[in-house]
Coordinates of C-alpha atoms (C1' of nucleotides) in Angstrom, one line a residue:
Chain A
X114 CA 43.8 22.6 36.4
X115 CA 42.1 20.4 38.9
X116 CA 41.6 23.6 40.7
X117 CA 39.1 24.4 43.2
X118 CA 37.6 27.8 41.9
X119 CA 34.4 27.6 41.6
X120 CA 32.6 29.5 38.7
X121 CA 31.2 32.3 40.7
X122 CA 34.9 33.0 41.7
X123 CA 34.4 32.0 45.2
X124 CA 37.0 29.4 46.5
X125 CA 35.2 25.9 47.2
X126 CA 36.3 24.2 50.6
X127 CA 35.7 20.7 49.1
X128 CA 38.4 18.8 47.9
X129 CA 40.9 19.8 45.4
X130 CA 40.9 16.5 43.5
X131 CA 44.4 15.6 42.2
X132 CA 45.0 15.8 38.3
X133 CA 45.8 12.0 38.3
X134 CA 42.8 10.9 39.7
X135 CA 40.4 13.1 37.7
X136 CA 42.7 11.8 34.4
X137 CA 42.2 8.3 35.6
X138 CA 38.6 9.1 35.6
X139 CA 38.5 10.6 32.0
X140 CA 40.5 7.5 31.2
X141 CA 38.2 5.1 32.6
X142 CA 35.5 6.7 30.6
X143 CA 37.2 6.6 27.7
X144 CA 38.1 2.9 28.0
X145 CA 34.6 2.2 28.8
X146 CA 33.2 3.4 25.5
X147 CA 35.8 3.9 22.8
X148 CA 38.2 1.3 23.3
X149 CA 38.3 -2.8 23.0
X150 CA 40.1 -5.3 24.3
X151 CA 43.6 -5.4 23.2
X152 CA 43.8 -1.8 21.3
X153 CA 46.9 0.3 21.8
X154 CA 46.5 3.6 23.7
X155 CA 48.4 6.4 22.5
X156 CA 52.3 6.8 23.8
X157 CA 52.5 8.2 27.1
X158 CA 54.3 11.4 25.6
X159 CA 51.2 12.3 23.4
X160 CA 48.4 11.7 26.1
X161 CA 50.6 13.7 28.9
X162 CA 50.7 16.4 26.1
X163 CA 47.0 16.2 25.3
X164 CA 46.1 16.3 28.5
X165 CA 48.5 19.1 29.4
X166 CA 50.1 17.4 32.4
X167 CA 53.7 16.0 33.0
X168 CA 54.4 12.4 31.8
X169 CA 54.7 11.5 35.6
X170 CA 51.1 12.7 36.3
X171 CA 49.7 10.8 33.5
X172 CA 51.9 8.0 34.6
X173 CA 50.4 7.7 38.1
X174 CA 47.0 7.6 36.3
X175 CA 47.8 4.5 34.1
X176 CA 49.7 3.0 37.6
X177 CA 46.1 3.1 38.7
X178 CA 44.5 1.4 35.7
X179 CA 47.1 -1.0 35.7
X180 CA 46.6 -2.0 39.4
X181 CA 42.6 -2.0 38.6
X182 CA 43.9 -4.7 35.5
X183 CA 42.4 -2.5 32.7
X184 CA 45.5 -1.8 31.2
X185 CA 48.6 -3.8 30.4
X186 CA 51.5 -1.7 29.9
X187 CA 54.6 -3.5 27.9
X188 CA 57.9 -1.8 27.5
X189 CA 59.1 -1.3 23.7
X190 CA 55.2 -1.8 22.7
X191 CA 53.1 0.4 24.1
X192 CA 49.9 0.4 26.6
X193 CA 47.1 -2.0 25.8
X194 CA 43.5 -2.6 26.8
X195 CA 43.4 -5.7 29.2
X196 CA 40.6 -8.2 28.9
X197 CA 38.3 -8.5 31.9
X198 CA 40.1 -10.7 34.7
X199 CA 39.4 -14.5 34.7
X200 CA 37.7 -16.2 37.3
X201 CA 40.4 -18.7 38.7
X202 CA 38.4 -21.6 40.9
X203 CA 39.9 -21.9 44.1
X204 CA 37.2 -23.7 45.8
X205 CA 37.2 -27.2 47.8
X206 CA 35.5 -29.1 44.6
X207 CA 37.7 -27.7 41.9
X208 CA 40.9 -28.7 44.2
X209 CA 40.4 -31.0 47.5
X210 CA 44.3 -32.4 47.7
X211 CA 45.9 -30.2 45.3
X212 CA 46.3 -31.4 42.0
X213 CA 43.1 -33.7 42.4
X214 CA 40.7 -31.8 40.0
X215 CA 41.6 -31.5 36.5
X216 CA 43.3 -28.3 36.8
X217 CA 46.3 -27.3 34.7
X218 CA 49.2 -27.2 36.8
X219 CA 52.8 -27.3 35.6
X220 CA 55.3 -28.8 38.3
X221 CA 58.4 -26.9 38.5
X222 CA 60.5 -29.1 41.1
X223 CA 60.4 -29.9 44.3
X224 CA 63.2 -30.3 47.3
X225 CA 63.4 -30.7 51.2
X226 CA 64.3 -27.7 52.9
X227 CA 63.4 -25.9 56.2
X228 CA 60.2 -23.8 55.5
X229 CA 59.4 -20.3 56.5
X230 CA 59.0 -19.9 60.6
X231 CA 55.1 -19.2 60.0
X232 CA 54.8 -22.6 58.0
X233 CA 56.7 -24.4 60.2
X234 CA 54.5 -23.2 63.4
X235 CA 51.2 -24.3 61.2
X236 CA 52.6 -27.7 60.5
X237 CA 53.7 -28.4 64.3
X238 CA 57.6 -29.1 62.9
X239 CA 60.6 -27.6 64.3
X240 CA 61.8 -24.5 62.5
X241 CA 64.8 -26.0 61.1
X242 CA 63.5 -29.2 60.0
X243 CA 63.3 -29.8 56.4
X244 CA 59.9 -30.5 54.7
X245 CA 58.9 -31.4 51.3
X246 CA 58.7 -28.2 49.5
X247 CA 57.4 -28.5 45.9
X248 CA 56.7 -25.7 43.7
X249 CA 54.5 -25.6 40.7
X250 CA 52.6 -22.9 38.3
X251 CA 48.7 -22.7 37.8
X252 CA 48.5 -22.4 34.1
X253 CA 45.2 -20.9 32.5
X254 CA 44.8 -20.2 28.7
X255 CA 48.7 -21.1 28.4
X256 CA 49.5 -18.3 30.6
X257 CA 51.3 -18.6 34.1
X258 CA 49.0 -17.0 36.3
X259 CA 49.9 -18.1 39.8
X260 CA 52.9 -20.1 41.4
X261 CA 52.5 -22.4 44.4
X262 CA 54.6 -23.6 47.0
X263 CA 53.4 -26.6 48.8
X264 CA 54.9 -27.5 52.4
X265 CA 54.7 -31.4 53.3
X266 CA 56.2 -32.5 56.2
X267 CA 58.3 -36.1 55.6
X268 CA 55.8 -37.4 58.4
X269 CA 52.7 -36.9 56.1
X270 CA 54.0 -39.1 53.1
X271 CA 55.9 -41.7 54.5
X272 CA 56.3 -43.7 51.1
X273 CA 58.0 -40.9 49.1
X274 CA 61.5 -43.0 48.1
X275 CA 64.1 -42.5 50.6
X276 CA 66.2 -41.0 48.0
X277 CA 64.0 -38.3 48.0
X278 CA 63.6 -37.5 51.5
X279 CA 65.9 -35.1 53.1
X280 CA 67.6 -34.4 49.9
X281 CA 67.9 -31.1 48.8
X282 CA 68.4 -31.4 45.2
X283 CA 65.7 -29.9 43.3
X284 CA 63.8 -32.7 41.1
X285 CA 60.4 -32.8 39.8
X286 CA 59.7 -36.5 40.0
X287 CA 60.2 -36.1 43.8
X288 CA 57.3 -33.4 43.4
X289 CA 54.9 -35.9 41.6
X290 CA 56.0 -38.9 44.4
X291 CA 54.9 -36.2 46.9
X292 CA 51.9 -35.1 45.3
X293 CA 50.5 -38.8 44.5
X294 CA 51.4 -39.6 48.3
X295 CA 49.0 -36.7 49.3
X296 CA 46.2 -37.5 47.1
X297 CA 46.0 -40.9 49.1
X298 CA 45.1 -39.5 52.4
X299 CA 41.8 -38.5 53.7
X300 CA 40.8 -34.6 53.6
X301 CA 39.0 -33.5 56.5
X302 CA 38.6 -29.9 55.5
X303 CA 40.9 -26.8 54.2
X304 CA 41.1 -23.0 55.3
X305 CA 42.1 -20.6 53.3
X306 CA 42.9 -16.8 53.4
X307 CA 43.7 -14.1 50.9
X308 CA 45.6 -10.8 51.0
X309 CA 47.7 -8.4 49.1
X310 CA 51.3 -9.0 48.4
X311 CA 54.0 -8.0 45.9
X312 CA 56.2 -10.7 44.0
X313 CA 59.6 -11.2 45.0
X314 CA 62.3 -12.0 42.4
X315 CA 61.4 -15.7 42.6
X316 CA 57.6 -15.7 42.3
X317 CA 58.2 -13.0 39.6
X318 CA 60.7 -14.8 37.5
X319 CA 57.9 -17.6 37.8
X320 CA 55.3 -15.4 36.6
X321 CA 57.3 -13.6 33.9
X322 CA 56.6 -10.3 35.6
X323 CA 59.0 -7.6 37.1
X324 CA 59.7 -7.5 40.9
X325 CA 57.1 -5.7 42.8
X326 CA 54.2 -7.2 40.9
X327 CA 50.8 -7.0 42.8
X328 CA 50.0 -10.6 43.7
X329 CA 47.0 -12.2 45.7
X330 CA 48.6 -14.2 48.1
X331 CA 46.6 -17.3 48.8
X332 CA 47.4 -19.4 51.7
X333 CA 45.9 -22.8 52.3
X334 CA 46.3 -25.0 55.3
X335 CA 45.0 -28.8 54.4
X336 CA 43.6 -30.8 57.5
X337 CA 43.9 -34.2 57.7
X338 CA 44.8 -36.7 60.3
X339 CA 43.7 -34.6 62.9
X340 CA 46.1 -31.8 62.2
X341 CA 47.3 -29.4 59.7
X342 CA 49.0 -32.2 57.1
X343 CA 50.4 -29.5 54.5
X344 CA 50.1 -25.7 53.8
X345 CA 50.4 -24.2 50.4
X346 CA 51.1 -20.7 49.6
X347 CA 50.1 -19.6 46.4
X348 CA 50.8 -16.2 44.5
X349 CA 48.4 -15.0 41.8
X350 CA 48.9 -12.5 39.4
X351 CA 46.3 -9.7 40.9
X352 CA 46.1 -7.8 37.5
X353 CA 45.0 -11.2 35.7
X354 CA 42.9 -13.0 38.3
X355 CA 39.6 -12.9 40.2
X356 CA 39.7 -15.7 42.8
X357 CA 36.4 -17.7 43.1
X358 CA 35.9 -19.7 45.7
X359 CA 32.7 -21.9 47.3
X360 CA 30.0 -23.6 45.5
X361 CA 31.3 -24.5 42.0
X362 CA 27.9 -24.6 40.2
X363 CA 27.7 -20.8 40.3
X364 CA 29.4 -18.8 37.6
X365 CA 30.4 -15.1 37.8
X366 CA 28.7 -11.8 38.5
X367 CA 31.2 -9.9 36.6
X368 CA 30.9 -10.0 32.6
X369 CA 32.4 -13.6 31.1
X370 CA 33.7 -12.3 27.7
X371 CA 36.6 -14.3 26.2
X372 CA 39.8 -14.0 28.4
X373 CA 43.1 -14.8 26.8
X374 CA 43.4 -11.8 24.3
X375 CA 45.5 -9.4 25.3
X376 CA 47.0 -11.5 28.2
X377 CA 47.9 -14.4 26.0
X378 CA 49.3 -12.5 23.1
X379 CA 53.1 -13.4 22.9
Chain B
X192 CA 74.5 2.5 42.2
X193 CA 72.3 -0.9 41.9
X194 CA 74.7 -1.5 39.1
X195 CA 75.5 -4.7 37.3
X196 CA 79.2 -4.5 37.6
X197 CA 80.7 -8.0 38.7
X198 CA 83.3 -7.9 41.2
X199 CA 86.0 -8.7 37.9
X200 CA 85.2 -6.0 36.3
X201 CA 83.2 -7.9 33.5
X202 CA 79.5 -6.5 33.1
X203 CA 76.9 -9.2 34.1
X204 CA 74.2 -9.7 31.6
X205 CA 71.7 -10.4 34.8
X206 CA 69.4 -7.3 35.3
X207 CA 70.0 -4.2 36.8
X208 CA 67.8 -4.0 39.8
X209 CA 66.2 -0.6 39.9
X210 CA 67.2 1.5 43.0
X211 CA 63.8 1.8 44.2
X212 CA 63.7 -2.2 44.4
X213 CA 66.9 -2.3 46.3
X214 CA 66.3 0.2 48.8
X215 CA 62.5 -1.7 49.2
X216 CA 65.0 -4.8 50.3
X217 CA 67.1 -2.7 52.5
X218 CA 64.1 -1.1 54.1
X219 CA 62.2 -4.4 54.7
X220 CA 65.6 -5.8 56.6
X221 CA 65.6 -2.5 58.9
X222 CA 61.9 -3.0 59.5
X223 CA 62.2 -6.6 60.5
X224 CA 65.3 -6.2 62.6
X225 CA 65.3 -2.9 63.6
X226 CA 61.9 -1.1 64.3
X227 CA 58.7 -2.0 66.2
X228 CA 55.3 -1.8 65.4
X229 CA 54.0 2.1 65.9
X230 CA 57.7 3.5 65.4
X231 CA 58.2 6.5 63.2
X232 CA 60.8 6.4 60.4
X233 CA 62.9 9.3 59.3
X234 CA 61.2 11.8 57.1
X235 CA 61.4 11.1 53.4
X236 CA 64.1 14.0 52.9
X237 CA 66.4 12.7 55.6
X238 CA 66.0 9.4 54.6
X239 CA 66.2 9.9 50.5
X240 CA 69.8 12.0 51.2
X241 CA 70.7 9.2 53.5
X242 CA 70.6 6.7 50.8
X243 CA 71.7 9.0 48.4
X244 CA 68.5 9.2 45.9
X245 CA 66.0 11.3 45.0
X246 CA 63.3 11.9 47.1
X247 CA 60.7 10.5 44.4
X248 CA 62.9 7.2 44.1
X249 CA 62.7 6.7 47.9
X250 CA 58.9 7.2 47.6
X251 CA 58.3 4.6 45.1
X252 CA 60.1 2.1 47.6
X253 CA 57.7 3.6 50.1
X254 CA 55.1 2.8 47.9
X255 CA 55.7 -0.7 47.5
X256 CA 56.1 -1.0 51.4
X257 CA 52.9 0.5 51.8
X258 CA 51.0 -1.9 49.3
X259 CA 52.4 -4.9 51.3
X260 CA 51.1 -3.5 54.7
X261 CA 54.1 -2.9 56.3
X262 CA 54.1 0.9 56.3
X263 CA 51.4 3.7 57.2
X264 CA 52.0 7.2 55.7
X265 CA 50.0 9.9 57.5
X266 CA 50.1 13.4 56.1
X267 CA 51.6 15.9 58.4
X268 CA 52.8 13.3 60.6
X269 CA 55.1 11.0 59.2
X270 CA 55.7 7.3 58.0
X271 CA 55.2 4.5 61.0
X272 CA 55.6 0.9 61.1
X273 CA 52.4 -0.9 60.5
X274 CA 51.0 -3.6 62.8
X275 CA 50.3 -7.4 61.2
X276 CA 47.1 -7.4 59.1
X277 CA 44.2 -8.6 60.8
X278 CA 42.7 -11.9 60.0
X279 CA 38.9 -10.8 58.7
X280 CA 36.6 -14.1 58.4
X281 CA 34.4 -14.3 55.7
X282 CA 33.6 -18.1 56.3
X283 CA 30.1 -19.4 56.1
X284 CA 30.2 -20.3 59.6
X285 CA 30.9 -16.6 60.2
X286 CA 28.4 -15.3 58.6
X287 CA 25.5 -17.1 56.9
X288 CA 23.1 -14.4 55.8
X289 CA 24.8 -11.6 56.0
X290 CA 24.5 -10.1 59.9
X291 CA 24.1 -13.5 61.3
X292 CA 27.0 -14.5 63.0
X293 CA 28.0 -11.5 65.9
X294 CA 29.9 -9.9 63.4
X295 CA 30.3 -5.9 64.0
X296 CA 28.3 -4.2 61.1
X297 CA 27.3 -0.5 61.4
X298 CA 24.6 0.0 59.0
X299 CA 24.8 3.3 56.7
X300 CA 21.5 3.5 55.0
X301 CA 19.5 1.6 52.7
X302 CA 17.6 2.6 49.6
X303 CA 15.8 1.4 46.5
X304 CA 17.6 1.8 43.5
X305 CA 18.8 0.2 40.1
X306 CA 21.7 -1.9 40.9
X307 CA 24.8 -2.1 38.3
X308 CA 24.6 -4.4 35.5
X309 CA 26.4 -7.2 36.6
X310 CA 24.4 -7.4 39.5
X311 CA 20.9 -7.4 38.0
X312 CA 22.0 -10.6 35.6
X313 CA 23.0 -12.4 38.4
X314 CA 19.7 -11.5 40.6
X315 CA 17.9 -12.2 37.3
X316 CA 16.1 -8.8 37.7
X317 CA 15.5 -6.0 34.7
X318 CA 18.4 -4.0 34.8
X319 CA 16.4 -0.9 35.4
X320 CA 14.4 -2.3 38.3
X321 CA 15.1 -0.9 41.4
X322 CA 16.4 -3.3 44.5
X323 CA 16.4 -2.7 47.8
X324 CA 20.3 -1.3 48.2
X325 CA 21.7 -1.6 51.9
X326 CA 25.3 0.0 52.8
X327 CA 27.0 -1.0 56.0
X328 CA 30.3 -0.9 57.5
X329 CA 32.6 -3.8 58.7
X330 CA 34.1 -2.5 62.0
X331 CA 37.3 -4.3 63.9
X332 CA 39.2 -3.0 66.9
X333 CA 37.1 0.2 66.2
X334 CA 38.1 0.8 62.8
X335 CA 36.2 0.7 59.7
X336 CA 38.2 -2.1 57.5
X337 CA 35.4 -2.9 54.8
X338 CA 32.1 -1.4 53.2
X339 CA 29.7 -3.6 51.9
X340 CA 26.8 -3.1 49.4
X341 CA 24.0 -5.7 49.8
X342 CA 21.2 -5.7 46.6
X343 CA 18.4 -7.5 47.3
X344 CA 15.3 -7.5 44.9
X345 CA 12.0 -6.7 46.3
X346 CA 10.3 -10.1 45.5
X347 CA 13.1 -11.7 48.0
X348 CA 11.8 -9.8 51.1
X349 CA 8.0 -9.1 50.5
X350 CA 7.2 -8.4 53.9
X351 CA 9.7 -5.2 54.3
X352 CA 7.1 -2.2 54.7
X353 CA 5.5 -0.9 51.6
X354 CA 6.7 2.7 52.6
X355 CA 10.1 1.3 52.1
X356 CA 9.6 -0.5 48.7
X357 CA 10.5 1.3 46.1
X358 CA 11.3 4.5 47.8
X359 CA 14.5 5.9 47.2
X360 CA 14.9 7.8 50.4
X361 CA 17.8 6.6 52.3
X362 CA 17.0 5.4 55.6
X363 CA 18.7 2.9 58.1
X364 CA 15.4 1.5 59.4
X365 CA 14.7 -0.1 55.9
X366 CA 17.9 -1.3 56.2
X367 CA 17.1 -3.3 59.2
X368 CA 13.9 -4.5 58.1
X369 CA 15.4 -6.0 54.7
X370 CA 18.2 -7.8 57.1
X371 CA 15.7 -9.3 59.3
X372 CA 13.6 -10.6 56.3
X373 CA 17.0 -11.9 54.7
X374 CA 17.9 -14.0 57.9
X375 CA 14.2 -15.6 57.9
X376 CA 15.1 -17.6 54.5
X377 CA 16.7 -20.5 54.2
X378 CA 20.1 -20.3 52.8
X379 CA 21.3 -22.8 50.1
X380 CA 24.7 -21.8 49.8
X381 CA 27.2 -19.0 48.9
X382 CA 29.8 -18.6 46.3
X383 CA 32.2 -15.8 46.4
X384 CA 35.1 -14.4 44.4
X385 CA 38.0 -12.0 45.8
X386 CA 39.9 -9.6 43.3
X387 CA 42.1 -6.3 43.7
X388 CA 40.6 -3.0 43.1
X389 CA 40.8 0.8 43.8
X390 CA 38.4 2.5 46.2
X391 CA 36.2 5.3 44.3
X392 CA 35.2 8.4 45.9
X393 CA 32.0 6.6 47.6
X394 CA 33.9 3.7 49.2
X395 CA 36.9 5.7 49.8
X396 CA 35.0 8.2 52.1
X397 CA 33.3 5.4 53.8
X398 CA 36.6 4.1 54.6
X399 CA 38.3 6.9 55.5
X400 CA 40.9 6.7 52.9
X401 CA 42.0 8.6 49.6
X402 CA 40.4 7.8 46.3
X403 CA 42.6 5.5 44.8
X404 CA 43.4 3.3 47.7
X405 CA 43.7 -0.5 47.2
X406 CA 41.2 -2.6 48.2
X407 CA 40.4 -6.4 48.1
X408 CA 36.7 -6.7 46.5
X409 CA 34.7 -9.5 47.9
X410 CA 31.5 -10.5 45.7
X411 CA 29.1 -12.8 47.5
X412 CA 26.2 -14.3 45.8
X413 CA 23.8 -15.9 48.3
X414 CA 22.1 -18.8 47.0
X415 CA 18.3 -19.3 48.2
X416 CA 15.0 -20.3 46.6
X417 CA 16.5 -22.3 43.6
X418 CA 18.4 -18.9 42.5
X419 CA 20.5 -16.2 43.7
X420 CA 18.6 -14.1 46.3
X421 CA 21.1 -11.7 46.9
X422 CA 24.4 -10.4 46.0
X423 CA 27.0 -8.4 48.3
X424 CA 29.8 -6.5 47.2
X425 CA 32.4 -5.8 49.6
X426 CA 35.5 -3.5 49.9
X427 CA 37.9 -4.3 52.5
X428 CA 41.2 -2.3 52.8
X429 CA 44.1 -4.3 51.5
X430 CA 46.7 -2.5 53.5
X431 CA 44.8 -4.0 56.6
X432 CA 42.8 -7.2 55.8
X433 CA 43.7 -10.7 55.0
X434 CA 40.2 -12.3 54.2
X435 CA 39.9 -15.7 56.0
X436 CA 37.7 -18.4 54.4
X437 CA 36.3 -21.9 55.2
X438 CA 36.7 -23.9 58.3
X439 CA 36.6 -21.1 61.3
X440 CA 38.1 -23.6 63.7
X441 CA 41.7 -23.2 62.5
X442 CA 43.5 -20.1 63.0
X443 CA 46.2 -18.4 61.1
X444 CA 49.4 -18.9 59.7
X445 CA 51.0 -15.8 59.6
X446 CA 51.8 -14.2 63.2
X447 CA 49.1 -13.1 65.4
X448 CA 50.7 -10.2 67.3
X449 CA 47.9 -7.8 68.7
X450 CA 46.6 -5.6 65.7
X451 CA 45.0 -2.4 66.4
X452 CA 48.0 -0.3 67.5
X453 CA 49.1 1.6 64.8
X454 CA 46.0 0.9 62.9
X455 CA 43.8 2.1 65.7
X456 CA 45.4 5.0 66.6
X457 CA 43.4 8.0 65.7
Chain C
dC247 C1' 54.3 28.5 62.8
dA248 C1' 57.2 24.5 61.4
dG249 C1' 57.5 19.8 60.0
dT250 C1' 55.4 16.3 57.4
dG251 C1' 53.8 13.5 53.5
dG252 C1' 51.2 14.4 48.7
dT253 C1' 51.2 16.6 44.3
dC254 C1' 53.4 18.1 40.3
dT255 C1' 56.9 19.5 36.8
dA256 C1' 60.6 19.1 32.9
dG257 C1' 63.9 16.9 31.7
dA258 C1' 67.1 13.3 31.0
dC259 C1' 68.8 8.5 30.1
dC260 C1' 67.8 3.4 30.1
dA261 C1' 65.9 -1.0 28.6
dC262 C1' 63.2 -3.4 25.2
dC263 C1' 61.1 -4.1 20.7
dA264 C1' 59.8 -4.0 15.8
dT265 C1' 61.8 -3.0 11.6
Chain D
dT100 C1' 67.4 2.7 14.1
dG101 C1' 63.2 4.9 16.1
dG102 C1' 59.7 4.6 19.2
dT103 C1' 57.9 2.8 23.5
dG104 C1' 57.6 2.3 28.5
dG105 C1' 60.4 2.3 33.1
dT106 C1' 63.9 4.7 36.2
dC107 C1' 65.8 8.4 38.2
dT108 C1' 66.4 13.6 39.1
dA109 C1' 66.1 18.2 41.5
dG110 C1' 63.0 21.3 42.7
dA111 C1' 58.7 23.7 43.5
dC112 C1' 54.4 24.0 46.1
dC113 C1' 50.2 22.2 48.6
dA114 C1' 47.4 20.1 52.5
dC115 C1' 47.6 18.5 56.8
dT116 C1' 49.2 17.9 61.5
dG117 C1' 50.7 19.4 65.7
dA118 C1' 52.7 22.9 69.4

DNA sequence: CAGTGGTCTAGACCACCAT
DNA sequence: TGGTGGTCTAGACCACTGA
């Protein structure tokens, strides 16, 4: 019962370990030793019966494992053992100006819109001034693993056709124009930050996940012309990604394996 | 009811938004407009009654907000509005060899132990060879926000007193000796990666949080002497931290404010 | 002690997928 | 159509905090 009763009958003063945490531990061991990537676990009702707990309690344990990227749950299908997370390079060498390196990005669209207040402050533009807002997806192994919104003030890319500037019509050719102009600028440096977030409706849709999905939010400030010329806010699926920074010559500590099995499937 | 009924009476084919997600949206708006950092929300039973949902459903919404770092829940106390996350520098300039910059670290202990298999592989040592294992806490505003385990092979720090080498006795003077030796080495570069994890018992205890707490796992590979000389695995509290990389001259996009209010308060 | 969040239960219904 | 995970409920008890 996850109880605190010691063998001799005295009450231990330690910590009454929650059932769901104990369950998680048991499942971790099982996953490590008895299951392979892509295998289907018994369904939740069977599992909860087998462990003698309520389904809600079992689900609490599965929630943890999913947060850790060890499980993938698919409605109507079952609970699968996830492949190890992929390493996603976000280092200088791999990117430079967004889209420089031969990364796999898929442009969604672009329009001219007022940016969030925090972004405007960083860019040094008035809070209500429209800026080029480019949205694109980071693809890996044929999967959308991240969604990025790039904010670029008009003044930074003056040669973008006038038809596009100030227009709020979503268009992907505008996106290409903005990115081309950006790449001509000399980049002084970048600074990045990472934090945990949850996907709101918009991002969730782009990543093909339900709202509330945990994501790693990567904010990049591109420095050029003596100031911050652009800001990118990228949300990466926390279940699938390990963001890698710095010297690109080095590879991972975590086991390589071949990703894109469970994750890619269907 | 978070229903999908359209105004004209037809059934919309869109998505039946879950109650807990709708609740979260409502609460986010309330937090943004009507609450200040440190304020106490009504208790869960009142809130769930007020919104006409079961307590479990309300808790699902609060779980999301806690994951986003907007709320702090304290058993026996209540649910408080959290301060904005702190920016935690993990850039080259701020660190170099661990402990170089005037960061606030608190040494816990050190011993000689076999490292995890993945770490051994990166260091290029046999899986069962003991390495110096230094544990320390990253402090900020008087709070432990991260716990780090640093792995250093004997060969990299040959001048560490022989009493320490190969000894598995936990000791903080050994830690200082290892760190001193490390800082004398010329550092060629570093590579880092960040992913989402949950705190196991050990880390959870160090961070004064319950097991299962979401953390950002930062893995750093220090390159020196033509190879990887040391590996550090740091776990930062995801609710409190935004990890910042790169050029240290630049500050945050996200609002500064004064952290260390709710978070610091006992 | 009373009040708070944390855990757990047993059951219900829904949305989705394969067949 | 039957099986899966996703949502939601109403209620119970526990662990911790502060007065």
